[in-house]
Tab-separated table of C-alpha atoms and ligand atoms in Angstrom:
chain	number	residue	atom	x	y	z
A	14	MET	CA	225.582	41.234	82.060
A	15	ASN	CA	226.112	44.960	81.855
A	16	PRO	CA	227.972	46.049	85.048
A	17	ARG	CA	225.307	48.673	85.677
A	18	ASP	CA	222.663	45.930	85.574
A	19	ALA	CA	224.705	43.864	88.002
A	20	GLU	CA	224.711	46.827	90.370
A	21	ALA	CA	220.915	47.018	90.235
A	22	SER	CA	220.557	43.373	91.153
A	23	LYS	CA	222.584	43.568	94.360
A	24	GLU	CA	219.660	44.243	96.681
A	25	PRO	CA	219.403	41.297	99.140
A	26	SER	CA	215.664	40.871	98.469
A	27	MET	CA	216.388	40.486	94.757
A	28	LEU	CA	218.950	37.792	95.469
A	29	LEU	CA	216.476	36.036	97.742
A	30	GLN	CA	213.819	36.198	95.023
A	31	LYS	CA	216.271	34.728	92.520
A	32	GLU	CA	216.898	31.864	94.933
A	33	LEU	CA	213.159	31.207	95.357
A	34	LEU	CA	212.628	31.214	91.599
A	35	ALA	CA	215.560	28.884	90.966
A	36	ASP	CA	214.151	26.428	93.549
A	37	HIS	CA	210.717	26.664	91.930
A	38	TYR	CA	212.064	25.883	88.455
A	39	THR	CA	214.123	22.992	89.859
A	40	ARG	CA	210.945	21.575	91.443
A	41	LEU	CA	209.157	22.003	88.106
A	42	ALA	CA	211.949	20.180	86.258
A	43	ARG	CA	211.565	17.229	88.672
A	44	ALA	CA	207.759	17.344	88.824
A	45	LYS	CA	207.026	14.542	86.366
A	46	ALA	CA	209.663	12.209	87.804
A	47	GLU	CA	208.344	12.837	91.314
A	48	GLY	CA	204.697	12.484	90.288
A	49	ARG	CA	203.744	16.061	91.247
A	50	PRO	CA	200.817	17.474	89.285
A	51	VAL	CA	201.435	20.670	87.300
A	52	VAL	CA	198.836	23.344	86.678
A	53	TYR	CA	199.047	26.237	84.220
A	54	THR	CA	197.176	29.301	85.456
A	55	PHE	CA	197.117	33.119	85.200
A	56	VAL	CA	198.139	35.992	87.489
A	57	PRO	CA	194.960	38.107	87.961
A	58	GLY	CA	192.528	36.125	90.088
A	59	ASN	CA	194.869	33.226	90.732
A	60	LEU	CA	193.984	30.567	93.310
A	61	THR	CA	197.540	30.008	94.501
A	62	GLU	CA	196.731	28.805	98.025
A	63	LEU	CA	194.199	26.296	96.666
A	64	ILE	CA	196.722	25.122	94.075
A	65	SER	CA	199.487	24.538	96.611
A	66	SER	CA	197.122	22.982	99.191
A	67	LEU	CA	196.381	20.275	96.629
A	68	GLY	CA	200.072	19.716	95.877
A	69	PHE	CA	200.111	21.285	92.387
A	70	LEU	CA	203.079	23.233	91.074
A	71	PRO	CA	201.999	26.272	89.055
A	72	VAL	CA	203.351	27.587	85.744
A	73	LEU	CA	202.158	31.073	84.765
A	74	PRO	CA	202.220	31.672	80.994
A	75	GLU	CA	202.220	35.482	81.414
A	76	ILE	CA	205.403	35.164	83.470
A	77	ASN	CA	206.917	32.937	80.756
A	78	ALA	CA	206.189	35.702	78.248
A	79	LEU	CA	207.646	38.569	80.249
A	80	GLN	CA	210.731	36.554	81.202
A	81	SER	CA	211.265	35.719	77.520
A	82	ALA	CA	211.097	39.446	76.713
A	83	MET	CA	213.615	40.343	79.414
A	84	ARG	CA	215.918	37.651	77.999
A	85	LYS	CA	215.467	39.156	74.487
A	86	LYS	CA	213.787	36.022	73.135
A	87	SER	CA	210.254	37.323	72.631
A	88	ALA	CA	210.771	38.678	69.076
A	89	ASP	CA	211.640	35.193	67.832
A	90	PHE	CA	208.742	33.564	69.704
A	91	ILE	CA	206.220	36.139	68.417
A	92	ASN	CA	207.547	35.624	64.904
A	93	ARG	CA	207.013	31.849	65.225
A	94	ALA	CA	203.437	32.366	66.400
A	95	GLU	CA	202.681	34.811	63.571
A	96	LYS	CA	204.098	32.341	61.049
A	97	ILE	CA	201.576	29.727	62.130
A	98	GLY	CA	198.735	32.188	61.704
A	99	HIS	CA	198.322	34.304	64.848
A	100	SER	CA	197.507	37.819	63.713
A	101	GLU	CA	199.553	40.917	64.503
A	102	ASP	CA	196.608	42.139	66.580
A	103	VAL	CA	196.641	39.204	69.016
A	104	CYS	CA	197.976	40.007	72.501
A	105	THR	CA	201.743	39.524	72.370
A	106	TYR	CA	201.806	37.677	75.699
A	107	VAL	CA	199.778	34.950	73.994
A	108	LYS	CA	201.962	34.856	70.869
A	109	CYS	CA	205.153	34.865	72.910
A	110	ASP	CA	203.924	31.944	75.016
A	111	ILE	CA	202.725	29.972	71.967
A	112	GLY	CA	206.041	30.614	70.183
A	113	MET	CA	207.956	29.561	73.285
A	114	SER	CA	206.049	26.271	73.497
A	115	LYS	CA	206.765	25.624	69.791
A	116	ALA	CA	210.465	26.256	70.472
A	117	GLY	CA	210.627	23.570	73.179
A	118	ASN	CA	209.039	25.432	76.136
A	119	LEU	CA	212.374	25.978	77.852
A	120	GLY	CA	212.188	27.750	81.216
A	121	PRO	CA	214.736	30.293	82.468
A	122	THR	CA	217.049	27.527	83.697
A	123	GLY	CA	217.237	26.089	80.162
A	124	GLU	CA	215.249	22.993	81.101
A	125	PRO	CA	211.872	22.297	79.465
A	126	LEU	CA	208.849	23.275	81.531
A	127	PRO	CA	206.655	20.263	82.325
A	128	LYS	CA	203.407	19.864	80.420
A	129	PRO	CA	200.276	20.739	82.385
A	130	ASP	CA	198.076	18.107	84.023
A	131	LEU	CA	195.420	20.801	84.376
A	132	LEU	CA	194.680	24.235	82.923
A	133	LEU	CA	193.101	26.377	85.653
A	134	LEU	CA	191.388	29.317	84.039
A	135	SER	CA	190.498	31.664	86.904
A	136	TYR	CA	190.742	34.764	84.764
A	137	THR	CA	189.576	38.254	85.643
A	138	GLY	CA	188.598	41.099	83.392
A	139	CYS	CA	190.090	39.881	80.100
A	140	PHE	CA	188.440	37.583	77.577
A	141	THR	CA	191.806	36.878	75.910
A	142	PHE	CA	192.675	34.545	78.789
A	143	MET	CA	189.898	32.210	77.698
A	144	LYS	CA	191.075	32.154	74.056
A	145	TRP	CA	194.671	31.622	75.270
A	146	PHE	CA	193.697	28.471	77.180
A	147	GLU	CA	191.638	27.230	74.223
A	148	LEU	CA	194.931	27.226	72.316
A	149	LEU	CA	196.804	25.519	75.152
A	150	LYS	CA	194.025	22.929	75.450
A	151	GLN	CA	194.614	22.049	71.768
A	152	GLU	CA	198.337	21.868	72.442
A	153	TYR	CA	198.272	19.761	75.621
A	154	ASP	CA	194.893	18.004	75.545
A	155	CYS	CA	194.454	18.100	79.334
A	156	PRO	CA	191.428	18.944	81.532
A	157	VAL	CA	190.414	22.598	81.975
A	158	ALA	CA	188.899	23.944	85.208
A	159	MET	CA	187.235	27.281	84.648
A	160	LEU	CA	186.269	29.799	87.304
A	161	HIS	CA	184.184	32.580	85.831
A	162	VAL	CA	184.791	35.741	87.864
A	163	PRO	CA	182.064	38.395	87.518
A	164	TYR	CA	183.301	41.823	86.415
A	165	GLN	CA	182.765	44.700	88.849
A	166	GLY	CA	180.628	46.499	86.264
A	167	ASP	CA	178.789	48.572	88.873
A	168	GLY	CA	181.883	49.139	90.988
A	169	GLU	CA	180.911	46.766	93.802
A	170	ILE	CA	181.073	43.141	94.892
A	171	THR	CA	177.596	41.859	95.738
A	172	GLY	CA	176.486	38.833	97.752
A	173	ALA	CA	175.122	37.236	94.568
A	174	MET	CA	178.537	37.566	92.875
A	175	ILE	CA	180.258	35.853	95.816
A	176	ALA	CA	177.630	33.088	95.887
A	177	TYR	CA	178.180	32.531	92.139
A	178	ILE	CA	181.928	32.036	92.637
A	179	LEU	CA	181.479	29.830	95.715
A	180	ASP	CA	179.087	27.615	93.801
A	181	GLN	CA	181.606	27.172	90.969
A	182	LEU	CA	184.439	26.444	93.411
A	183	ARG	CA	182.414	23.838	95.327
A	184	THR	CA	180.685	22.096	92.448
A	185	SER	CA	183.203	22.135	89.601
A	186	VAL	CA	186.616	23.759	90.189
A	187	ILE	CA	187.679	22.029	93.429
A	188	PRO	CA	186.236	18.595	92.483
A	189	LEU	CA	188.154	18.642	89.175
A	190	MET	CA	191.347	19.826	90.883
A	191	GLU	CA	190.952	17.035	93.465
A	192	LYS	CA	190.444	14.472	90.717
A	193	VAL	CA	193.599	15.529	88.853
A	194	ALA	CA	195.631	15.840	92.072
A	195	GLY	CA	194.382	12.469	93.325
A	196	ARG	CA	193.644	13.810	96.796
A	197	LYS	CA	190.939	15.624	98.749
A	198	LEU	CA	191.298	19.272	99.696
A	199	ASP	CA	192.243	19.711	103.351
A	200	MET	CA	190.488	22.910	104.416
A	201	SER	CA	192.757	23.352	107.441
A	202	GLU	CA	195.779	23.313	105.094
A	203	LEU	CA	194.090	25.932	102.893
A	204	SER	CA	193.441	28.112	105.956
A	205	ARG	CA	197.029	27.705	107.128
A	206	ARG	CA	198.252	28.939	103.772
A	207	LEU	CA	195.803	31.862	103.740
A	208	ALA	CA	197.147	32.962	107.131
A	209	LEU	CA	200.663	33.005	105.634
A	210	SER	CA	199.337	35.033	102.671
A	211	SER	CA	197.879	37.605	104.999
A	212	ARG	CA	201.201	38.065	106.840
A	213	ALA	CA	203.094	38.585	103.584
A	214	GLU	CA	200.380	40.971	102.343
A	215	ASP	CA	200.841	43.206	105.429
A	216	ASP	CA	204.558	43.563	104.694
A	217	PHE	CA	203.926	44.055	100.974
A	218	VAL	CA	201.514	46.942	101.660
A	219	ALA	CA	204.019	48.553	104.054
A	220	VAL	CA	206.571	48.453	101.220
A	221	LEU	CA	204.167	50.023	98.706
A	222	GLU	CA	203.078	52.734	101.137
A	223	SER	CA	206.671	53.638	101.999
A	224	ALA	CA	206.622	55.678	98.767
A	225	LYS	CA	204.446	58.299	100.499
A	226	ARG	CA	207.688	59.473	102.112
A	227	ARG	CA	210.113	62.005	100.663
A	228	PRO	CA	212.425	60.888	99.245
A	229	ALA	CA	210.532	57.785	98.174
A	230	PRO	CA	212.628	54.754	99.199
A	231	ILE	CA	211.234	52.631	96.353
A	232	ASP	CA	210.262	53.044	92.734
A	233	ALA	CA	206.714	51.663	92.822
A	234	TYR	CA	206.692	50.800	89.115
A	235	PHE	CA	210.102	49.589	87.980
A	236	GLY	CA	211.110	48.333	91.434
A	237	GLY	CA	207.486	47.419	92.068
A	238	VAL	CA	207.450	44.728	89.377
A	239	PHE	CA	210.124	42.853	91.322
A	240	TYR	CA	208.244	43.327	94.602
A	241	ILE	CA	205.031	41.814	93.228
A	242	GLY	CA	206.878	38.748	91.873
A	243	PRO	CA	206.441	36.260	94.740
A	244	ILE	CA	202.998	37.396	95.881
A	245	PHE	CA	201.469	37.460	92.388
A	246	SER	CA	202.911	34.123	91.307
A	247	ALA	CA	203.761	30.758	92.851
A	248	PHE	CA	204.673	31.772	96.395
A	249	ARG	CA	201.668	33.390	98.035
A	250	GLY	CA	200.629	31.290	101.029
A	251	SER	CA	204.122	29.933	101.671
A	252	ASP	CA	206.786	30.428	104.347
A	253	ASP	CA	209.078	31.554	101.522
A	254	ALA	CA	206.783	34.478	100.695
A	255	VAL	CA	206.576	35.496	104.368
A	256	ARG	CA	210.373	35.408	104.555
A	257	TYR	CA	210.785	37.394	101.321
A	258	TYR	CA	208.371	40.198	102.274
A	259	ALA	CA	209.772	40.514	105.803
A	260	ALA	CA	213.264	40.878	104.285
A	261	LEU	CA	212.054	43.344	101.661
A	262	ARG	CA	210.250	45.459	104.243
A	263	SER	CA	213.287	45.605	106.470
A	264	GLU	CA	215.495	46.566	103.489
A	265	VAL	CA	213.094	49.390	102.580
A	266	GLU	CA	212.866	50.555	106.207
A	267	GLN	CA	216.653	50.782	106.309
A	268	ARG	CA	216.562	53.014	103.227
A	269	VAL	CA	213.894	55.187	104.900
A	270	ALA	CA	216.037	55.519	108.035
A	271	ALA	CA	219.040	56.502	105.916
A	272	GLY	CA	216.968	58.941	103.813
A	273	GLU	CA	217.863	56.999	100.663
A	274	GLY	CA	215.956	56.516	97.442
A	275	PRO	CA	215.595	53.359	95.354
A	276	ILE	CA	218.367	51.502	93.541
A	277	THR	CA	218.041	52.136	89.802
A	278	PRO	CA	219.852	50.458	86.864
A	279	ASP	CA	222.575	53.061	87.402
A	280	GLY	CA	222.877	52.615	91.158
A	281	PRO	CA	221.264	54.585	94.028
A	282	MET	CA	218.896	57.284	92.789
A	283	GLY	CA	219.945	60.884	93.297
A	284	GLU	CA	217.681	63.910	93.680
A	285	GLN	CA	213.985	63.099	93.186
A	286	LYS	CA	212.620	65.945	91.082
A	287	TYR	CA	209.340	64.407	89.929
A	288	ARG	CA	206.972	62.136	91.849
A	289	LEU	CA	204.705	60.302	89.415
A	290	VAL	CA	201.788	57.879	89.451
A	291	VAL	CA	201.575	55.491	86.499
A	292	GLU	CA	198.767	53.524	84.909
A	293	GLY	CA	199.450	50.474	82.709
A	294	PRO	CA	201.985	47.645	82.516
A	295	PRO	CA	205.674	48.300	81.809
A	296	ASN	CA	207.515	47.446	78.631
A	297	TRP	CA	209.568	44.291	79.162
A	298	THR	CA	211.752	44.200	76.031
A	299	SER	CA	213.649	47.379	76.970
A	300	PHE	CA	212.827	47.363	80.659
A	301	ARG	CA	216.047	48.840	82.021
A	302	ASP	CA	216.373	51.442	79.260
A	303	PHE	CA	212.769	52.463	79.860
A	304	TRP	CA	213.498	52.798	83.598
A	305	ARG	CA	216.617	54.897	82.889
A	306	MET	CA	214.567	57.333	80.803
A	307	PHE	CA	212.852	58.313	84.057
A	308	SER	CA	215.537	57.780	86.698
A	309	SER	CA	218.114	59.787	84.749
A	310	GLU	CA	215.686	62.758	84.803
A	311	GLY	CA	215.088	62.412	88.560
A	312	ALA	CA	211.585	60.978	88.071
A	313	VAL	CA	210.412	58.340	90.548
A	314	PHE	CA	207.137	56.447	90.458
A	315	VAL	CA	205.444	56.622	93.836
A	316	ALA	CA	202.414	54.468	92.936
A	317	SER	CA	201.341	52.297	90.032
A	318	THR	CA	198.211	50.430	89.004
A	319	TYR	CA	200.163	47.568	87.449
A	320	THR	CA	201.283	46.393	90.878
A	321	LYS	CA	197.585	45.842	91.673
A	322	VAL	CA	196.734	43.393	88.864
A	323	GLY	CA	197.303	40.486	91.241
A	324	GLY	CA	195.381	42.012	94.143
A	325	LEU	CA	194.409	45.358	95.622
A	326	TYR	CA	195.968	44.827	99.030
A	327	ASP	CA	196.504	48.516	99.748
A	328	GLY	CA	192.725	48.903	99.558
A	329	GLY	CA	192.527	46.789	102.731
A	330	PHE	CA	191.902	43.326	101.299
A	331	ARG	CA	193.626	40.414	103.050
A	332	HIS	CA	193.184	36.685	102.508
A	333	ASP	CA	191.219	35.428	105.496
A	334	PRO	CA	191.957	31.995	107.026
A	335	GLU	CA	188.606	32.103	108.861
A	336	ARG	CA	186.643	32.317	105.593
A	337	PRO	CA	188.837	30.525	103.046
A	338	LEU	CA	186.609	30.166	99.979
A	339	ASP	CA	184.807	33.444	100.537
A	340	SER	CA	188.141	35.227	100.722
A	341	LEU	CA	189.372	33.573	97.500
A	342	ALA	CA	186.194	34.819	95.800
A	343	ARG	CA	186.656	38.384	97.056
A	344	TYR	CA	190.320	38.320	96.082
A	345	CYS	CA	189.555	37.325	92.476
A	346	MET	CA	186.932	40.017	92.029
A	347	GLY	CA	189.079	42.723	93.614
A	348	CYS	CA	192.022	42.539	91.192
A	349	TYR	CA	192.696	45.788	89.332
A	350	THR	CA	191.808	44.539	85.846
A	351	ASN	CA	188.405	43.498	87.202
A	352	LEU	CA	187.514	47.108	88.112
A	353	ASN	CA	185.380	49.342	85.905
A	354	LEU	CA	186.686	52.664	84.538
A	355	PRO	CA	185.155	54.934	87.230
A	356	SER	CA	186.744	52.769	89.963
A	357	ARG	CA	190.108	52.878	88.198
A	358	ILE	CA	189.920	56.676	87.913
A	359	ASP	CA	188.999	56.999	91.611
A	360	LEU	CA	191.937	54.780	92.554
A	361	ILE	CA	194.484	56.747	90.512
A	362	GLU	CA	193.118	60.028	91.860
A	363	ARG	CA	193.521	58.668	95.391
A	364	TYR	CA	197.129	57.696	94.624
A	365	VAL	CA	197.894	61.122	93.178
A	366	ARG	CA	196.624	62.833	96.324
A	367	GLU	CA	197.856	60.394	98.995
A	368	TYR	CA	201.326	60.021	97.491
A	369	GLY	CA	201.783	63.736	96.818
A	370	ALA	CA	202.394	63.213	93.090
A	371	ASP	CA	203.439	65.961	90.677
A	372	GLY	CA	201.636	64.246	87.829
A	373	PHE	CA	200.425	60.974	86.384
A	374	LEU	CA	201.452	59.070	83.315
A	375	ILE	CA	199.662	56.509	81.213
A	376	HIS	CA	201.738	53.845	79.535
A	377	SER	CA	199.395	52.410	76.948
A	378	VAL	CA	200.408	49.013	75.559
A	379	LYS	CA	199.251	47.938	72.137
A	380	SER	CA	198.612	44.343	73.147
A	381	CYS	CA	196.326	44.777	76.070
A	382	ASN	CA	192.781	45.930	75.438
A	383	SER	CA	191.969	45.078	79.017
A	384	PHE	CA	194.299	47.831	80.221
A	385	SER	CA	194.262	50.223	77.281
A	386	ALA	CA	190.572	50.595	76.445
A	387	GLY	CA	189.393	53.854	78.007
A	388	GLN	CA	192.821	55.166	78.992
A	389	LEU	CA	192.357	58.480	77.158
A	390	LEU	CA	189.147	58.996	79.084
A	391	ILE	CA	191.053	58.209	82.299
A	392	LEU	CA	193.682	60.807	81.316
A	393	ARG	CA	191.175	63.592	80.625
A	394	GLU	CA	189.115	62.916	83.744
A	395	LEU	CA	192.197	62.876	85.977
A	396	GLU	CA	193.494	66.127	84.493
A	397	LYS	CA	190.142	67.693	85.278
A	398	ARG	CA	189.962	66.350	88.824
A	399	THR	CA	193.562	66.975	89.915
A	400	GLY	CA	194.603	69.969	87.811
A	401	LEU	CA	197.950	68.182	87.292
A	402	ALA	CA	199.759	67.342	84.089
A	403	GLY	CA	198.929	63.971	82.568
A	404	GLY	CA	201.291	62.197	80.162
A	405	PHE	CA	200.573	59.508	77.568
A	406	ILE	CA	203.157	57.195	76.026
A	407	GLU	CA	202.728	54.053	73.963
A	408	SER	CA	204.670	50.841	73.384
A	409	ASP	CA	204.005	47.163	73.996
A	410	LEU	CA	204.555	44.456	76.569
A	411	VAL	CA	206.848	41.967	74.851
A	412	ASP	CA	206.960	42.927	71.157
A	413	PRO	CA	210.138	44.963	70.564
A	414	ARG	CA	208.742	46.286	67.242
A	415	TYR	CA	206.557	48.676	69.244
A	416	PHE	CA	209.226	50.155	71.488
A	417	SER	CA	210.454	53.280	69.745
A	418	ALA	CA	213.100	54.518	72.175
A	419	ALA	CA	213.708	57.976	70.643
A	420	ASN	CA	210.024	58.725	70.360
A	421	ILE	CA	209.269	57.596	73.927
A	422	LYS	CA	212.219	59.549	75.336
A	423	ASN	CA	211.014	62.708	73.567
A	424	ARG	CA	207.539	62.265	74.946
A	425	ILE	CA	208.863	61.750	78.486
A	426	GLU	CA	211.058	64.862	78.277
A	427	SER	CA	208.156	66.964	76.982
A	428	TYR	CA	205.956	65.624	79.718
A	429	LEU	CA	208.438	66.500	82.461
A	430	GLN	CA	208.714	69.985	80.957
A	431	MET	CA	204.945	70.282	81.245
A	432	ILE	CA	205.238	69.525	84.948
A	433	GLU	CA	207.903	72.210	85.231
A	434	GLN	CA	205.637	74.730	83.517
A	435	LYS	CA	202.772	73.870	85.874
A	436	ARG	CA	205.119	74.484	88.786
A	437	GLY	CA	205.890	77.898	87.354
A	438	GLY	CA	209.588	77.120	87.068
A	439	LYS	CA	209.975	75.982	90.682
A	440	ARG	CA	211.956	72.716	90.863
A	441	GLY	CA	212.580	70.158	93.557
A	442	ALA	CA	209.924	67.759	94.769
A	443	ALA	CA	212.006	65.963	97.375
B	15	SF4	S1	195.092	41.315	76.662
B	15	SF4	FE1	196.113	42.126	78.520
B	15	SF4	S2	195.089	41.190	80.306
B	15	SF4	FE2	194.530	40.027	78.446
B	15	SF4	S3	195.992	38.356	78.352
B	15	SF4	FE3	196.862	39.989	77.086
B	15	SF4	S4	198.145	41.208	78.491
B	15	SF4	FE4	196.833	39.873	79.775
């Protein structure tokens, strides 16, 4: 590991997260021997508390893909998938996951991930998820439980939409999960887990909102992707998640008290010259280099939409132990990728104003139509509403062929100059 990378990973919460992940992958490696059922499922609109209440261990194929990219393995996996006929235009998360399964489906610990006993398709906002699980169904020939989550086309969640989800949960999703798990759902266990989720969500929101301060104690995009890890994946609804978010919050509060900024790949961040809001996922193949392109210029992200794909908790939503299934339904429909364009624009505008941003940036990824469709319209509308400079850069999630470092760096530098011009030469946001 590069010594500068080692420095970035010294935060106690990161070490704790590493520990949680290692334990999770150890449990997965033992799952078959111990007779524990394994479910493959997705991040946006996941039913984590339901999954764990029934004793399943989850594997998230999107996480497999992004971890492969960070370990520099995605190019080979994508190549394998393209060789067996998946077009260049297919989402690279899908191709990376398919290629990884063809290469032995080895997890980050080097051990093979267990095959699924169930595919739980509770997708939101993106039709690709359905095609992805069609492919995995061919690969693993196991049952598929599908929860269809209505899109917030009119920008609201109606009673009929909730009733539609509840009906699916009660009549098809939960009965199939119970059948595969070989046990009945204990509603009091589900409620217990939802109460734990809610506690972790409070601490998570406090961490996100800490970036309203000057200097911002976190980077809400590059640091943010680590902070969403446990709550968006296997750990929501567990004591481990409560422990992680309490530790993270206290770490961030200590930085606030000391007037410190986030830890970047090159150590503690210096002067914060630009406060930015960002729309779109990060690039994973050159993650730390991408981060450095901003941190070395004194640019910090104070809010991001990507950290809302697994739930819009800073909009007030909390999982509710008193209304377990209803709250799962509302959670699924509230995820960021399930929002229509006007709602997304309103949200980014709110972030720009509430977080005192100097500008907003769109990182458009080639793979993801769900994110990228309409982003130019978002850019223009936000420029009009806020009067601030908007930036637009392009790359991909996990396909290194679409990360052109020199080009992206140029674009970022020009964008920051635009902010300077708008300020009339005055510098210094912090
Ligand atoms: S297109 Fe986007 S939202 Fe859909 S599976 Fe790919 S990365 Fe996820």
